[in-house]
mmCIF file of C-alpha atoms and ligand atoms in Angstrom:
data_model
loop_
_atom_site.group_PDB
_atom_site.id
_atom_site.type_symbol
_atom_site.label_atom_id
_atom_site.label_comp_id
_atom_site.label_asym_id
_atom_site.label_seq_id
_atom_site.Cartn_x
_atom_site.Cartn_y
_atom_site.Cartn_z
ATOM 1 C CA UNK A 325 0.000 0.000 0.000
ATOM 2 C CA UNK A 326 0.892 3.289 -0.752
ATOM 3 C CA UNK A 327 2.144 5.513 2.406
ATOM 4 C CA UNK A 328 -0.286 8.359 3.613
ATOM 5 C CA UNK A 329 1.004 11.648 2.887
ATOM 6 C CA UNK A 330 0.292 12.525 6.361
ATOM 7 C CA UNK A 331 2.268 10.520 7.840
ATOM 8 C CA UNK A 332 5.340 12.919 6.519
ATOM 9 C CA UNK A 333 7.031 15.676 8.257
ATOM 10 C CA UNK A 334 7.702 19.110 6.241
ATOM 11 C CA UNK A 335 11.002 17.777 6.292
ATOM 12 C CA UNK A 336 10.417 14.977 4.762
ATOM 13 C CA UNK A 337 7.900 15.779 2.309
ATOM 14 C CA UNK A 338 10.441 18.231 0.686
ATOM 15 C CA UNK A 339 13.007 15.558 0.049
ATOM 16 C CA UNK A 340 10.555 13.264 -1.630
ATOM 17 C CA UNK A 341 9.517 16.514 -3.862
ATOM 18 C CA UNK A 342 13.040 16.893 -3.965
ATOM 19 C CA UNK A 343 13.973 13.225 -5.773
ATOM 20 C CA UNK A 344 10.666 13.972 -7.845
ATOM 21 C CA UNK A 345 12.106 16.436 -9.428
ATOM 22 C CA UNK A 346 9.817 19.440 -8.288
ATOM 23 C CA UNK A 347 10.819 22.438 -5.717
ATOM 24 C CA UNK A 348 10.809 21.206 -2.297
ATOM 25 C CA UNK A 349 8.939 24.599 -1.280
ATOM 26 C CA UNK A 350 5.796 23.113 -2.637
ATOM 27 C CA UNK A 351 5.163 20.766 0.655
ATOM 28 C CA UNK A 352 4.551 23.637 2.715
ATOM 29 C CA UNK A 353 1.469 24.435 0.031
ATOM 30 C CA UNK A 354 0.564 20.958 0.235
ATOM 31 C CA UNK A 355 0.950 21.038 4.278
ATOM 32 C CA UNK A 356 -1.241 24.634 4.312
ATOM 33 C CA UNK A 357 -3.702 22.313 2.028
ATOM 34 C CA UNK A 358 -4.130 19.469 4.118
ATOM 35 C CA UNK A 359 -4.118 21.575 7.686
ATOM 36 C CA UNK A 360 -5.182 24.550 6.932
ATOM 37 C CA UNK A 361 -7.598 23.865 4.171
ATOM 38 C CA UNK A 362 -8.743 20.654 5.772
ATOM 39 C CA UNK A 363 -8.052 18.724 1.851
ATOM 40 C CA UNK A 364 -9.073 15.099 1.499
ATOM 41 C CA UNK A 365 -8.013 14.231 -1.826
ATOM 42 C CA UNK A 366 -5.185 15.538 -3.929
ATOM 43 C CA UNK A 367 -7.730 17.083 -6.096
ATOM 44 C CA UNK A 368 -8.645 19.316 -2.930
ATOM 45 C CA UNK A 369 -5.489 20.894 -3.263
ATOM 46 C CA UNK A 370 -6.098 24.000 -4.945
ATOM 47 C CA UNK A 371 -2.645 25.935 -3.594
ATOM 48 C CA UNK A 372 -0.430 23.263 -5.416
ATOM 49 C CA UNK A 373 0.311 22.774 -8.657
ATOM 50 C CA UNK A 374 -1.800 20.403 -10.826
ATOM 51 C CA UNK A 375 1.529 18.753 -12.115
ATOM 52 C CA UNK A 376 2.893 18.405 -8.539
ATOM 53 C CA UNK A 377 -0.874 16.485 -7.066
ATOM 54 C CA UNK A 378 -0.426 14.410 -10.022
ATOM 55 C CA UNK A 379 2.760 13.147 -8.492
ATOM 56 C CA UNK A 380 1.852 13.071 -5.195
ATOM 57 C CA UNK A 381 -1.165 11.601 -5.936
ATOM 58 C CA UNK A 382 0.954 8.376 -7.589
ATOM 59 C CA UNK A 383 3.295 8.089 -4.861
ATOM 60 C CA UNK A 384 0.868 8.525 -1.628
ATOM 61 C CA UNK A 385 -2.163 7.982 -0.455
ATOM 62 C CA UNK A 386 -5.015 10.428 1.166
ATOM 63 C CA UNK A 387 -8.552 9.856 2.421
ATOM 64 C CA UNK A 388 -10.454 11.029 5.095
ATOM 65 C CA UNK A 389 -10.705 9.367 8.402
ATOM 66 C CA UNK A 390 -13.960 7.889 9.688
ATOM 67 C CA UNK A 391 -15.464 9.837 12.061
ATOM 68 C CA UNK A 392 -15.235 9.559 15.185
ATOM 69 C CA UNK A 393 -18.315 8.674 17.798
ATOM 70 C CA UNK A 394 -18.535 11.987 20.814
ATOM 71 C CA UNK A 395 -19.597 10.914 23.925
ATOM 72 C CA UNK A 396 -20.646 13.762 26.339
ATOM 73 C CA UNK A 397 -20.197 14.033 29.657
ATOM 74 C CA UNK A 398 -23.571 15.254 31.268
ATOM 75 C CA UNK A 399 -21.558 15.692 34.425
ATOM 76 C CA UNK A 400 -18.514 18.246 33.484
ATOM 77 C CA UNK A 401 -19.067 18.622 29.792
ATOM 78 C CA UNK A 402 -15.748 16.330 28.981
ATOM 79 C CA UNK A 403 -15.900 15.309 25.625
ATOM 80 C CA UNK A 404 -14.521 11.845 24.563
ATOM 81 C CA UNK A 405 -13.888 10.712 21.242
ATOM 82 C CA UNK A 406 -13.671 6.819 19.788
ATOM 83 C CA UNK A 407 -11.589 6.571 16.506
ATOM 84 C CA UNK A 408 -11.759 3.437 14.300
ATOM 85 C CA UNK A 409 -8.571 3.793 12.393
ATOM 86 C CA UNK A 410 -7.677 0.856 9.193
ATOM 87 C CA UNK A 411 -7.150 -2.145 10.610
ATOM 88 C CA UNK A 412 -9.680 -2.296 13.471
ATOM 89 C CA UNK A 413 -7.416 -0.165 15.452
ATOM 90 C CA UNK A 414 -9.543 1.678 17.812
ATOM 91 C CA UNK A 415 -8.275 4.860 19.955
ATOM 92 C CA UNK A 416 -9.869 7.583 22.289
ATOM 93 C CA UNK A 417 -8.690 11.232 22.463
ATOM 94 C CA UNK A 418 -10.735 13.597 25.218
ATOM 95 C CA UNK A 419 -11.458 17.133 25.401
ATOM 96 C CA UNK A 420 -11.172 18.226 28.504
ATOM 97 C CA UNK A 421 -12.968 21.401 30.000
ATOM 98 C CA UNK A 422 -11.076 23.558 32.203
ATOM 99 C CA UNK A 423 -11.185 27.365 34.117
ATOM 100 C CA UNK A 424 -12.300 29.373 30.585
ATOM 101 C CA UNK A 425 -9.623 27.004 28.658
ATOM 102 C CA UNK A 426 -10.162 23.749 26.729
ATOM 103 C CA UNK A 427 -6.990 20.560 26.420
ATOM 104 C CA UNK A 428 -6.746 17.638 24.118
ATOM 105 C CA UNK A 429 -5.565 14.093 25.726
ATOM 106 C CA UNK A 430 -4.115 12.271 22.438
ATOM 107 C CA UNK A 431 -3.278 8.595 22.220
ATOM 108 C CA UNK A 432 -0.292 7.676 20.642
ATOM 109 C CA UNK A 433 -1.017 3.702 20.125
ATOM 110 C CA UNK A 434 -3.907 1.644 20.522
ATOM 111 C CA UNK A 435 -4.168 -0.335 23.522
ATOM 112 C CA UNK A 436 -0.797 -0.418 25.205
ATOM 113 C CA UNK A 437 2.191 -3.464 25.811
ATOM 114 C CA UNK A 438 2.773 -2.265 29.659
ATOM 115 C CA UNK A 439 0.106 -3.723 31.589
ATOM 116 C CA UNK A 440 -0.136 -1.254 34.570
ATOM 117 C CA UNK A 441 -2.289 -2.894 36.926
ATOM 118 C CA UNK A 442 -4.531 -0.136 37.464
ATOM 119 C CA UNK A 443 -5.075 0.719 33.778
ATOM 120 C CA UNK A 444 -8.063 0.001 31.660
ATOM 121 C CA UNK A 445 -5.955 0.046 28.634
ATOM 122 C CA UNK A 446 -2.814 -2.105 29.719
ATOM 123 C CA UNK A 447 -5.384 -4.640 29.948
ATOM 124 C CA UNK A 448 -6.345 -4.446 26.728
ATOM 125 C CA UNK A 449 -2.786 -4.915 25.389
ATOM 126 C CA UNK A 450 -1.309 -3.532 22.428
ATOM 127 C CA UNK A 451 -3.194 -3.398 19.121
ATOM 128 C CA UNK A 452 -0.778 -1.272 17.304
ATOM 129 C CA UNK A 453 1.137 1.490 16.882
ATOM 130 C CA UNK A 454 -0.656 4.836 15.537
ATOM 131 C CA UNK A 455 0.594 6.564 12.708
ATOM 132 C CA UNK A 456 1.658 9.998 12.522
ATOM 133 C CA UNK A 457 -1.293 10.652 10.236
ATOM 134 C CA UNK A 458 -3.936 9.177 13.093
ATOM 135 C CA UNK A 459 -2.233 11.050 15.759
ATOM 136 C CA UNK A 460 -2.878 14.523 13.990
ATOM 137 C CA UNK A 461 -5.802 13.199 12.945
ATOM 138 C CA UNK A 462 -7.098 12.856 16.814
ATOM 139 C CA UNK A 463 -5.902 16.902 17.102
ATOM 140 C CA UNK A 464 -8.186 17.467 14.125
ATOM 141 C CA UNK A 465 -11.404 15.713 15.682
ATOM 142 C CA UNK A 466 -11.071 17.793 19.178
ATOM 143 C CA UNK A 467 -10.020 21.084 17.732
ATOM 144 C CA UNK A 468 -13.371 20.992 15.507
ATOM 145 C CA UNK A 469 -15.024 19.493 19.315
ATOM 146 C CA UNK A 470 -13.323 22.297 20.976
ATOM 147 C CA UNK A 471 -15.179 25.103 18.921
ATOM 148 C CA UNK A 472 -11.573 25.705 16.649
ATOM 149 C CA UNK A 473 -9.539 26.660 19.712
ATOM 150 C CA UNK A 474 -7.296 24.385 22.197
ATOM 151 C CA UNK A 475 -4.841 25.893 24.963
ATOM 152 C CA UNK A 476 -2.621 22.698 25.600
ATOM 153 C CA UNK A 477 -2.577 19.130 24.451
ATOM 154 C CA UNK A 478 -1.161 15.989 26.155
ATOM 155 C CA UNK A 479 -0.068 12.961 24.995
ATOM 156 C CA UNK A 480 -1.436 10.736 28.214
ATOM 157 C CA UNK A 481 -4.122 9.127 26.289
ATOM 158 C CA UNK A 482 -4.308 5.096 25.297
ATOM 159 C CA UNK A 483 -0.739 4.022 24.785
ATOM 160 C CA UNK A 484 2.747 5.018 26.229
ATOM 161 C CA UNK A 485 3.933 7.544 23.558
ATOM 162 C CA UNK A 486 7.606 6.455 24.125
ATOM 163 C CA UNK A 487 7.182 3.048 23.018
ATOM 164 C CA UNK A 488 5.869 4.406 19.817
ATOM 165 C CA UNK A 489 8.943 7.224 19.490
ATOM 166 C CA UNK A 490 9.252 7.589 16.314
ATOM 167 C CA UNK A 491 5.447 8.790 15.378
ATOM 168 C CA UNK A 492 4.800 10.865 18.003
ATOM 169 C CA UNK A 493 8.130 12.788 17.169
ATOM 170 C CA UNK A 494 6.709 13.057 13.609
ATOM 171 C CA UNK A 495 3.208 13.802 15.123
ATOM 172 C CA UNK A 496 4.328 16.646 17.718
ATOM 173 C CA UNK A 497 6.773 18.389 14.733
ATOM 174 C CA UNK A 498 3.868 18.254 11.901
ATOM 175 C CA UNK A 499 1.387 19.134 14.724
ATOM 176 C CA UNK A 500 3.482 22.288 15.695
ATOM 177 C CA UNK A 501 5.020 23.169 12.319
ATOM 178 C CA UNK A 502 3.445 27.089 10.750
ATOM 179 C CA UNK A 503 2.809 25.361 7.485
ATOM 180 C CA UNK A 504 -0.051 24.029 8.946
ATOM 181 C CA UNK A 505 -1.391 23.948 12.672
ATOM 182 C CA UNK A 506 1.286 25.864 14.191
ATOM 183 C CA UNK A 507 0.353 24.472 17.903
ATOM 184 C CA UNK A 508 3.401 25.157 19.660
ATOM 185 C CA UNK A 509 5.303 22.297 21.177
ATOM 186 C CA UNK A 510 5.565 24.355 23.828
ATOM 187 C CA UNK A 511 2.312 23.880 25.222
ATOM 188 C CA UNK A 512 2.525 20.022 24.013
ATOM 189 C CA UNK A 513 3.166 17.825 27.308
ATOM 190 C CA UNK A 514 3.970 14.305 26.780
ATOM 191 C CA UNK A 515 3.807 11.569 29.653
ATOM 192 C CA UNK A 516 5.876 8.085 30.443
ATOM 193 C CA UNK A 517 5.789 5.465 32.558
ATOM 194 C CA UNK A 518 9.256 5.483 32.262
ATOM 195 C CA UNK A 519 11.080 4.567 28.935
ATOM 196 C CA UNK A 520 14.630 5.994 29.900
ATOM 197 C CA UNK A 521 16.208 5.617 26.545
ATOM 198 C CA UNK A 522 12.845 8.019 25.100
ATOM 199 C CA UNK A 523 13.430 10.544 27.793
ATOM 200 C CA UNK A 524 17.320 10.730 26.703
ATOM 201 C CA UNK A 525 16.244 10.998 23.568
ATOM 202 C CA UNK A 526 13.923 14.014 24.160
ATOM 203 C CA UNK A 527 16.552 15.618 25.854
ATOM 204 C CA UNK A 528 18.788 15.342 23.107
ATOM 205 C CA UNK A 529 16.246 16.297 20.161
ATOM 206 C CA UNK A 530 14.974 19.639 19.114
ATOM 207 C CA UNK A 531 11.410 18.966 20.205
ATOM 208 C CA UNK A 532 10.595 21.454 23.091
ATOM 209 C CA UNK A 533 7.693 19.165 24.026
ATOM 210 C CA UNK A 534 7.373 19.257 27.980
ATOM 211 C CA UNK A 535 8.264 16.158 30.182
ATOM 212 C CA UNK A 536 5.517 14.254 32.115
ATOM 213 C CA UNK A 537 6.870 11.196 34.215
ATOM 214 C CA UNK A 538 4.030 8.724 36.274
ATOM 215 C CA UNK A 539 6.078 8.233 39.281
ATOM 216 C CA UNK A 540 2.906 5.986 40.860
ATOM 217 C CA UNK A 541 4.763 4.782 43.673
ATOM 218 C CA UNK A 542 7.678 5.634 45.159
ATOM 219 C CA UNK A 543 8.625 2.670 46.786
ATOM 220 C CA UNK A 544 10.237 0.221 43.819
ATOM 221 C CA UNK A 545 8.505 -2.820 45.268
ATOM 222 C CA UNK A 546 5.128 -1.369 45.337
ATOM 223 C CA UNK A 547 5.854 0.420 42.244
ATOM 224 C CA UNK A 548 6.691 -3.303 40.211
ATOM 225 C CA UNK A 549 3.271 -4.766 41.716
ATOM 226 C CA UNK A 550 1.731 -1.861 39.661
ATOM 227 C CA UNK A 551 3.948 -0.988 36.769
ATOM 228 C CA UNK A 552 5.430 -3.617 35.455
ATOM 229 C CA UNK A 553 8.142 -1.376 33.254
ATOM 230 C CA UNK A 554 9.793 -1.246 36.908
ATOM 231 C CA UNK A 555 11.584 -4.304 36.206
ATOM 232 C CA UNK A 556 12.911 -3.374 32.724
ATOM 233 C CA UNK A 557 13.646 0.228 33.878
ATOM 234 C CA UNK A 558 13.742 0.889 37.750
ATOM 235 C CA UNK A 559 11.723 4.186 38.975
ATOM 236 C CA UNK A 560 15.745 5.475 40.278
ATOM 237 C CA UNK A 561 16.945 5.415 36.682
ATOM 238 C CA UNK A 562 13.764 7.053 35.520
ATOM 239 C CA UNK A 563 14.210 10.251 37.981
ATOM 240 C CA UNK A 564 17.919 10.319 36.873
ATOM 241 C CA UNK A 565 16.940 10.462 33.513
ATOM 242 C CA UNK A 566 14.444 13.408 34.433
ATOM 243 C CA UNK A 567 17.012 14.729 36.497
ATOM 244 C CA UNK A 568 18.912 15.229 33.000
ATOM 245 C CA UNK A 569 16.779 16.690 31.123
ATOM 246 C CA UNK A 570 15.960 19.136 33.775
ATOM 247 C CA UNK A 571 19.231 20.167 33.929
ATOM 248 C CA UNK A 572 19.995 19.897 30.219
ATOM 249 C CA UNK A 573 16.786 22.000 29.168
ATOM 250 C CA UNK A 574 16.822 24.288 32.243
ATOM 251 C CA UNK A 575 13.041 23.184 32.153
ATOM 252 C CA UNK A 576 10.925 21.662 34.936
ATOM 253 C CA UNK A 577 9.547 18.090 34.748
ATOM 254 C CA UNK A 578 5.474 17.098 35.667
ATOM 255 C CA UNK A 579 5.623 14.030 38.460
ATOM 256 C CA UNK A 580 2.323 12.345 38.068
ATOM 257 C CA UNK A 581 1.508 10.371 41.426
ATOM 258 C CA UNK A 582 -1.720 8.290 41.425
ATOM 259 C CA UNK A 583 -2.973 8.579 44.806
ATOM 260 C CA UNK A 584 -4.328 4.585 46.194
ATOM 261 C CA UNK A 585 -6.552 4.700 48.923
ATOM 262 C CA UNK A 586 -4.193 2.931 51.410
ATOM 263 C CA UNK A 587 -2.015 1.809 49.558
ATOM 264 C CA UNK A 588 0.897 5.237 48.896
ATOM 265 C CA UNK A 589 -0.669 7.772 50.730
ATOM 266 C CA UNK A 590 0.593 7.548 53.552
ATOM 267 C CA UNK A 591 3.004 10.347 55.561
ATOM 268 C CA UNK A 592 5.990 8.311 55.027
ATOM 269 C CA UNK A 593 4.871 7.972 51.363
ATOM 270 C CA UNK A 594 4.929 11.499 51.127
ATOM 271 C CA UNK A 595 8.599 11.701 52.453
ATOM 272 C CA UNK A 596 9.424 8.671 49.994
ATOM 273 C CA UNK A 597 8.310 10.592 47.179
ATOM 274 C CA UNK A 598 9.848 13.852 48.486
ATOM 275 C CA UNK A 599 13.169 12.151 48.577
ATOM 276 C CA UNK A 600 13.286 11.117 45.434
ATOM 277 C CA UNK A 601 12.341 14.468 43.596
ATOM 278 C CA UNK A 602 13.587 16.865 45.901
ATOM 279 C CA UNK A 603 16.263 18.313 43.921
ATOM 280 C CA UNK A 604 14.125 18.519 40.475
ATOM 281 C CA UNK A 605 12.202 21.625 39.594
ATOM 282 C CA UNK A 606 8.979 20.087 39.118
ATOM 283 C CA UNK A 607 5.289 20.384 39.744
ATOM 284 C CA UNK A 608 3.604 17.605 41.237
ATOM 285 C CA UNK A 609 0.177 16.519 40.298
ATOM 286 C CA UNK A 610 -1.650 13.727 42.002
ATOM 287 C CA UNK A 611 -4.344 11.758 40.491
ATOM 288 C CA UNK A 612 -7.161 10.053 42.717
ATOM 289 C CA UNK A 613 -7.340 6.785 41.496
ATOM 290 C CA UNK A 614 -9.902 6.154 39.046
ATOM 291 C CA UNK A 615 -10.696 2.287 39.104
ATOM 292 C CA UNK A 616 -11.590 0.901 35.268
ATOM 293 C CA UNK A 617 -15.592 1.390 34.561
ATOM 294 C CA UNK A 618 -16.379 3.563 37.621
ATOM 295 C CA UNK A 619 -15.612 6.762 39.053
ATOM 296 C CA UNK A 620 -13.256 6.724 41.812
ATOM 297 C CA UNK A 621 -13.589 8.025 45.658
ATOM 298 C CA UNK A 622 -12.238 11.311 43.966
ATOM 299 C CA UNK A 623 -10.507 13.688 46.251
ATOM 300 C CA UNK A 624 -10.789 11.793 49.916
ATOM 301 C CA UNK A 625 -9.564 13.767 53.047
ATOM 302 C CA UNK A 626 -6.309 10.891 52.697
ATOM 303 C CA UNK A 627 -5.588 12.399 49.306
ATOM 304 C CA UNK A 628 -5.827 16.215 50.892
ATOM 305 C CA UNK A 629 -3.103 15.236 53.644
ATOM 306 C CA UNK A 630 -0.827 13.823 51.356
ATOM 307 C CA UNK A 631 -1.013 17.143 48.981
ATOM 308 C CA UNK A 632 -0.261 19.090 52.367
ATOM 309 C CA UNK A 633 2.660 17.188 53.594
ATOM 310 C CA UNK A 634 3.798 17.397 50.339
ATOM 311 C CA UNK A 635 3.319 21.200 50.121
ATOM 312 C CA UNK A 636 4.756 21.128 53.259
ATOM 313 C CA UNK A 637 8.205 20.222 51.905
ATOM 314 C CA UNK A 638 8.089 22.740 49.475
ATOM 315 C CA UNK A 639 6.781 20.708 46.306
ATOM 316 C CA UNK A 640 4.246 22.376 44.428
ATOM 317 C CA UNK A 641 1.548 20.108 44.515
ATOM 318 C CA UNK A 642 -1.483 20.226 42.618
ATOM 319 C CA UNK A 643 -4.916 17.920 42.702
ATOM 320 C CA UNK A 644 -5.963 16.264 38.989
ATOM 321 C CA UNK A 645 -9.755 16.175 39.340
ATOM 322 C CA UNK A 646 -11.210 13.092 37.812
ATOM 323 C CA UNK A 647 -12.950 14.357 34.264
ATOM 324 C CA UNK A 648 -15.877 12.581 32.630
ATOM 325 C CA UNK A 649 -16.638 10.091 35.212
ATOM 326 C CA UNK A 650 -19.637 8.925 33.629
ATOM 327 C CA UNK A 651 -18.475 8.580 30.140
ATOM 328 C CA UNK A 652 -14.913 6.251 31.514
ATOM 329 C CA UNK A 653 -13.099 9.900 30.023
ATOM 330 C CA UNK A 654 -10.584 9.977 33.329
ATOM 331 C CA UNK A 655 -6.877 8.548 33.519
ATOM 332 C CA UNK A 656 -6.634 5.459 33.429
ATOM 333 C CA UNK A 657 -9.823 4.637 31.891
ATOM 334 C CA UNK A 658 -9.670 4.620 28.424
ATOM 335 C CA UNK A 659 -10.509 1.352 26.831
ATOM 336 C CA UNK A 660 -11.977 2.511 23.332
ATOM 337 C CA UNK A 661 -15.389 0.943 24.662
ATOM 338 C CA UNK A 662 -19.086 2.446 24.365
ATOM 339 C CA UNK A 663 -19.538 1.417 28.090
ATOM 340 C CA UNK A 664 -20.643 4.270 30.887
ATOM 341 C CA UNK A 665 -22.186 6.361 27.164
ATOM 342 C CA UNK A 666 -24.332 9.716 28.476
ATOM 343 C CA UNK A 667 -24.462 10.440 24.916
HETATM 344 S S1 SF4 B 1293 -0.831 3.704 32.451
HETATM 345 FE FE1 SF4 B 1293 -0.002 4.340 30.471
HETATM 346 S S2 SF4 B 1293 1.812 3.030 30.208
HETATM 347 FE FE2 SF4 B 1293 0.572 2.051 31.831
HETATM 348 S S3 SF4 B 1293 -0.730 0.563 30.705
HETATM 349 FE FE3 SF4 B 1293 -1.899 2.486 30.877
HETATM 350 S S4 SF4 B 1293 -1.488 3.557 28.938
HETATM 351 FE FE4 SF4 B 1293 0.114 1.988 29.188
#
């Protein structure tokens, strides 16, 4: 099959124009055509030449997604969407209602290889990698959702975006690039479990995408129980790696702690953690724990104590609040299933 023209970076576009034979300044016509213009066929690209879509048109492919099925949150107005991509690859993106602003949560694979215990869409396992072309495609859907304006997007939707490197680097740089969308990177945040090699290779890129690592548990034996990644790449290598690209980007890094009832919420959890990030400009944001299919206890008097200890060290601490419990919208959650619909 021949590959989607989405799929290519600016970059890349203009050295296939180039070894066509035409002017490599054509792909950012053909990149204000397909982003700007919103073209689904080569013939919809009325700012490039007729000879050059006649090319383009033997060498790649373009056709419009399917639509994707909006579920609305009658509770917060959270909006999530399910995407059937080619090849019965299903994914969710969410748009996600804040003070007067509006974010994007994009997934970067379908169903995910890391099995975190507490995940909805570990358990599904991986179905594949998404393509460049259905990543942007995602940003498309919940702009349109979003009314035609979006403050930040995140990359903490189905799928751990470093395991899929590659097309989220091409996704974040077409994404951002003035040809077409021009959404900075800068207010792109993308979120591990952990993938040291990925975070090195952030650091050393030119993406200016910021740095979101799930700490979960900062005890490495509870942590392995619920991420199994700690075995592969232990949660002390992980910070070190953060540490780096702190320190190489003069930039702070986003801890993301999921908050168990019980479980690491405890005072000496909150010393644990504080250890372990103390010297790394960060912002902390803990999650509640959403349990798959339901909402979760949400922000418990436990949950409070462990933002003020934490506070109380000096950490700026902040509380997620769980979005679109009754549409399965919140972290964690996303399972590309109709289950929990308000419609
Ligand atoms: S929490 Fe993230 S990395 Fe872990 S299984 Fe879920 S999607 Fe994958």
């Amino acid at each position: 099959m021949k590959p989607d023209i989405r799929d290519r970076t600016r970059a890349e576009l203009e050295e296939s124009l180039s070894l066509l034979g035409e002017k490599p300044l054509h792909a950012a016509a053909v990149f204000g055509a397909l982003y700007r213009d919103g073209a689904v066929s080569f013939a919809d690209m009325g700012r490039v030449p007729e000879r050059v879509r006649r090319l383009l048109a033997r060498d790649f492919r373009l056709a419009p997604f399917e639509k994707p099925e909006v579920l609305v949150s009658a509770a917060d107005g959270t909006r999530k969407l399910l995407f059937s991509f080619p090849g019965r690859a299903p994914a969710e993106s969410v748009v996600l209602p804040g003070k007067g602003r509006l974010s994007a949560c994009l997934s970067s694979q379908s169903g995910c290889a890391c099995g975190c215990s507490f995940c909805s869409t570990g358990a599904m396992g991986l179905v594949r990698d998404l393509l460049p072309a259905e990543i942007t495609a995602q940003y498309a859907a919940c702009l349109r959702e979003a009314g035609g304006e979006l403050s930040s997007l995140v990359f903490m939707g189905m799928g751990e975006p470093f395991l899929n490197w590659d097309n989220f680097r091409r996704a974040a740089q077409i994404l951002s690039d003035d040809a077409g969308y021009g959404f900075p990177q800068s207010r792109m945040t993308v979120s591990t479990v952990g993938i040291v090699p990925a975070i090195r290779e952030l650091t050393a890129s030119g993406l200016k995408v910021k740095l979101a690592v799930s700490v979960v548990a900062a005890d490495e034996r509870l942590r392995a129980r619920l991420v199994p990644m700690e075995a592969r790449y232990p949660l002390r290598e992980v910070i070190a790696a953060a540490r780096e690209h702190c320190a190489a980007r003069r930039a702070q890094v986003f801890f993301e702690y999921i908050v168990f009832d019980g479980v690491n919420d405890s005072a000496e959890d909150a010393a644990r953690l504080w250890r372990l990030i103390k010297d790394i400009p960060c912002r902390l944001n803990l999650i509640p724990h959403n349990p798959p299919g339901g909402p979760g206890a949400g922000v418990t008097p436990r949950v409070k104590a462990f933002q003020k200890t934490m506070m109380s060290f000096g950490v700026r601490t902040y509380l997620r609040l769980e979005k679109g419990p009754d549409i399965s919208a919140a972290c964690g959650q996303l399972a590309a299933s109709r289950r929990g619909s308000a419609g």
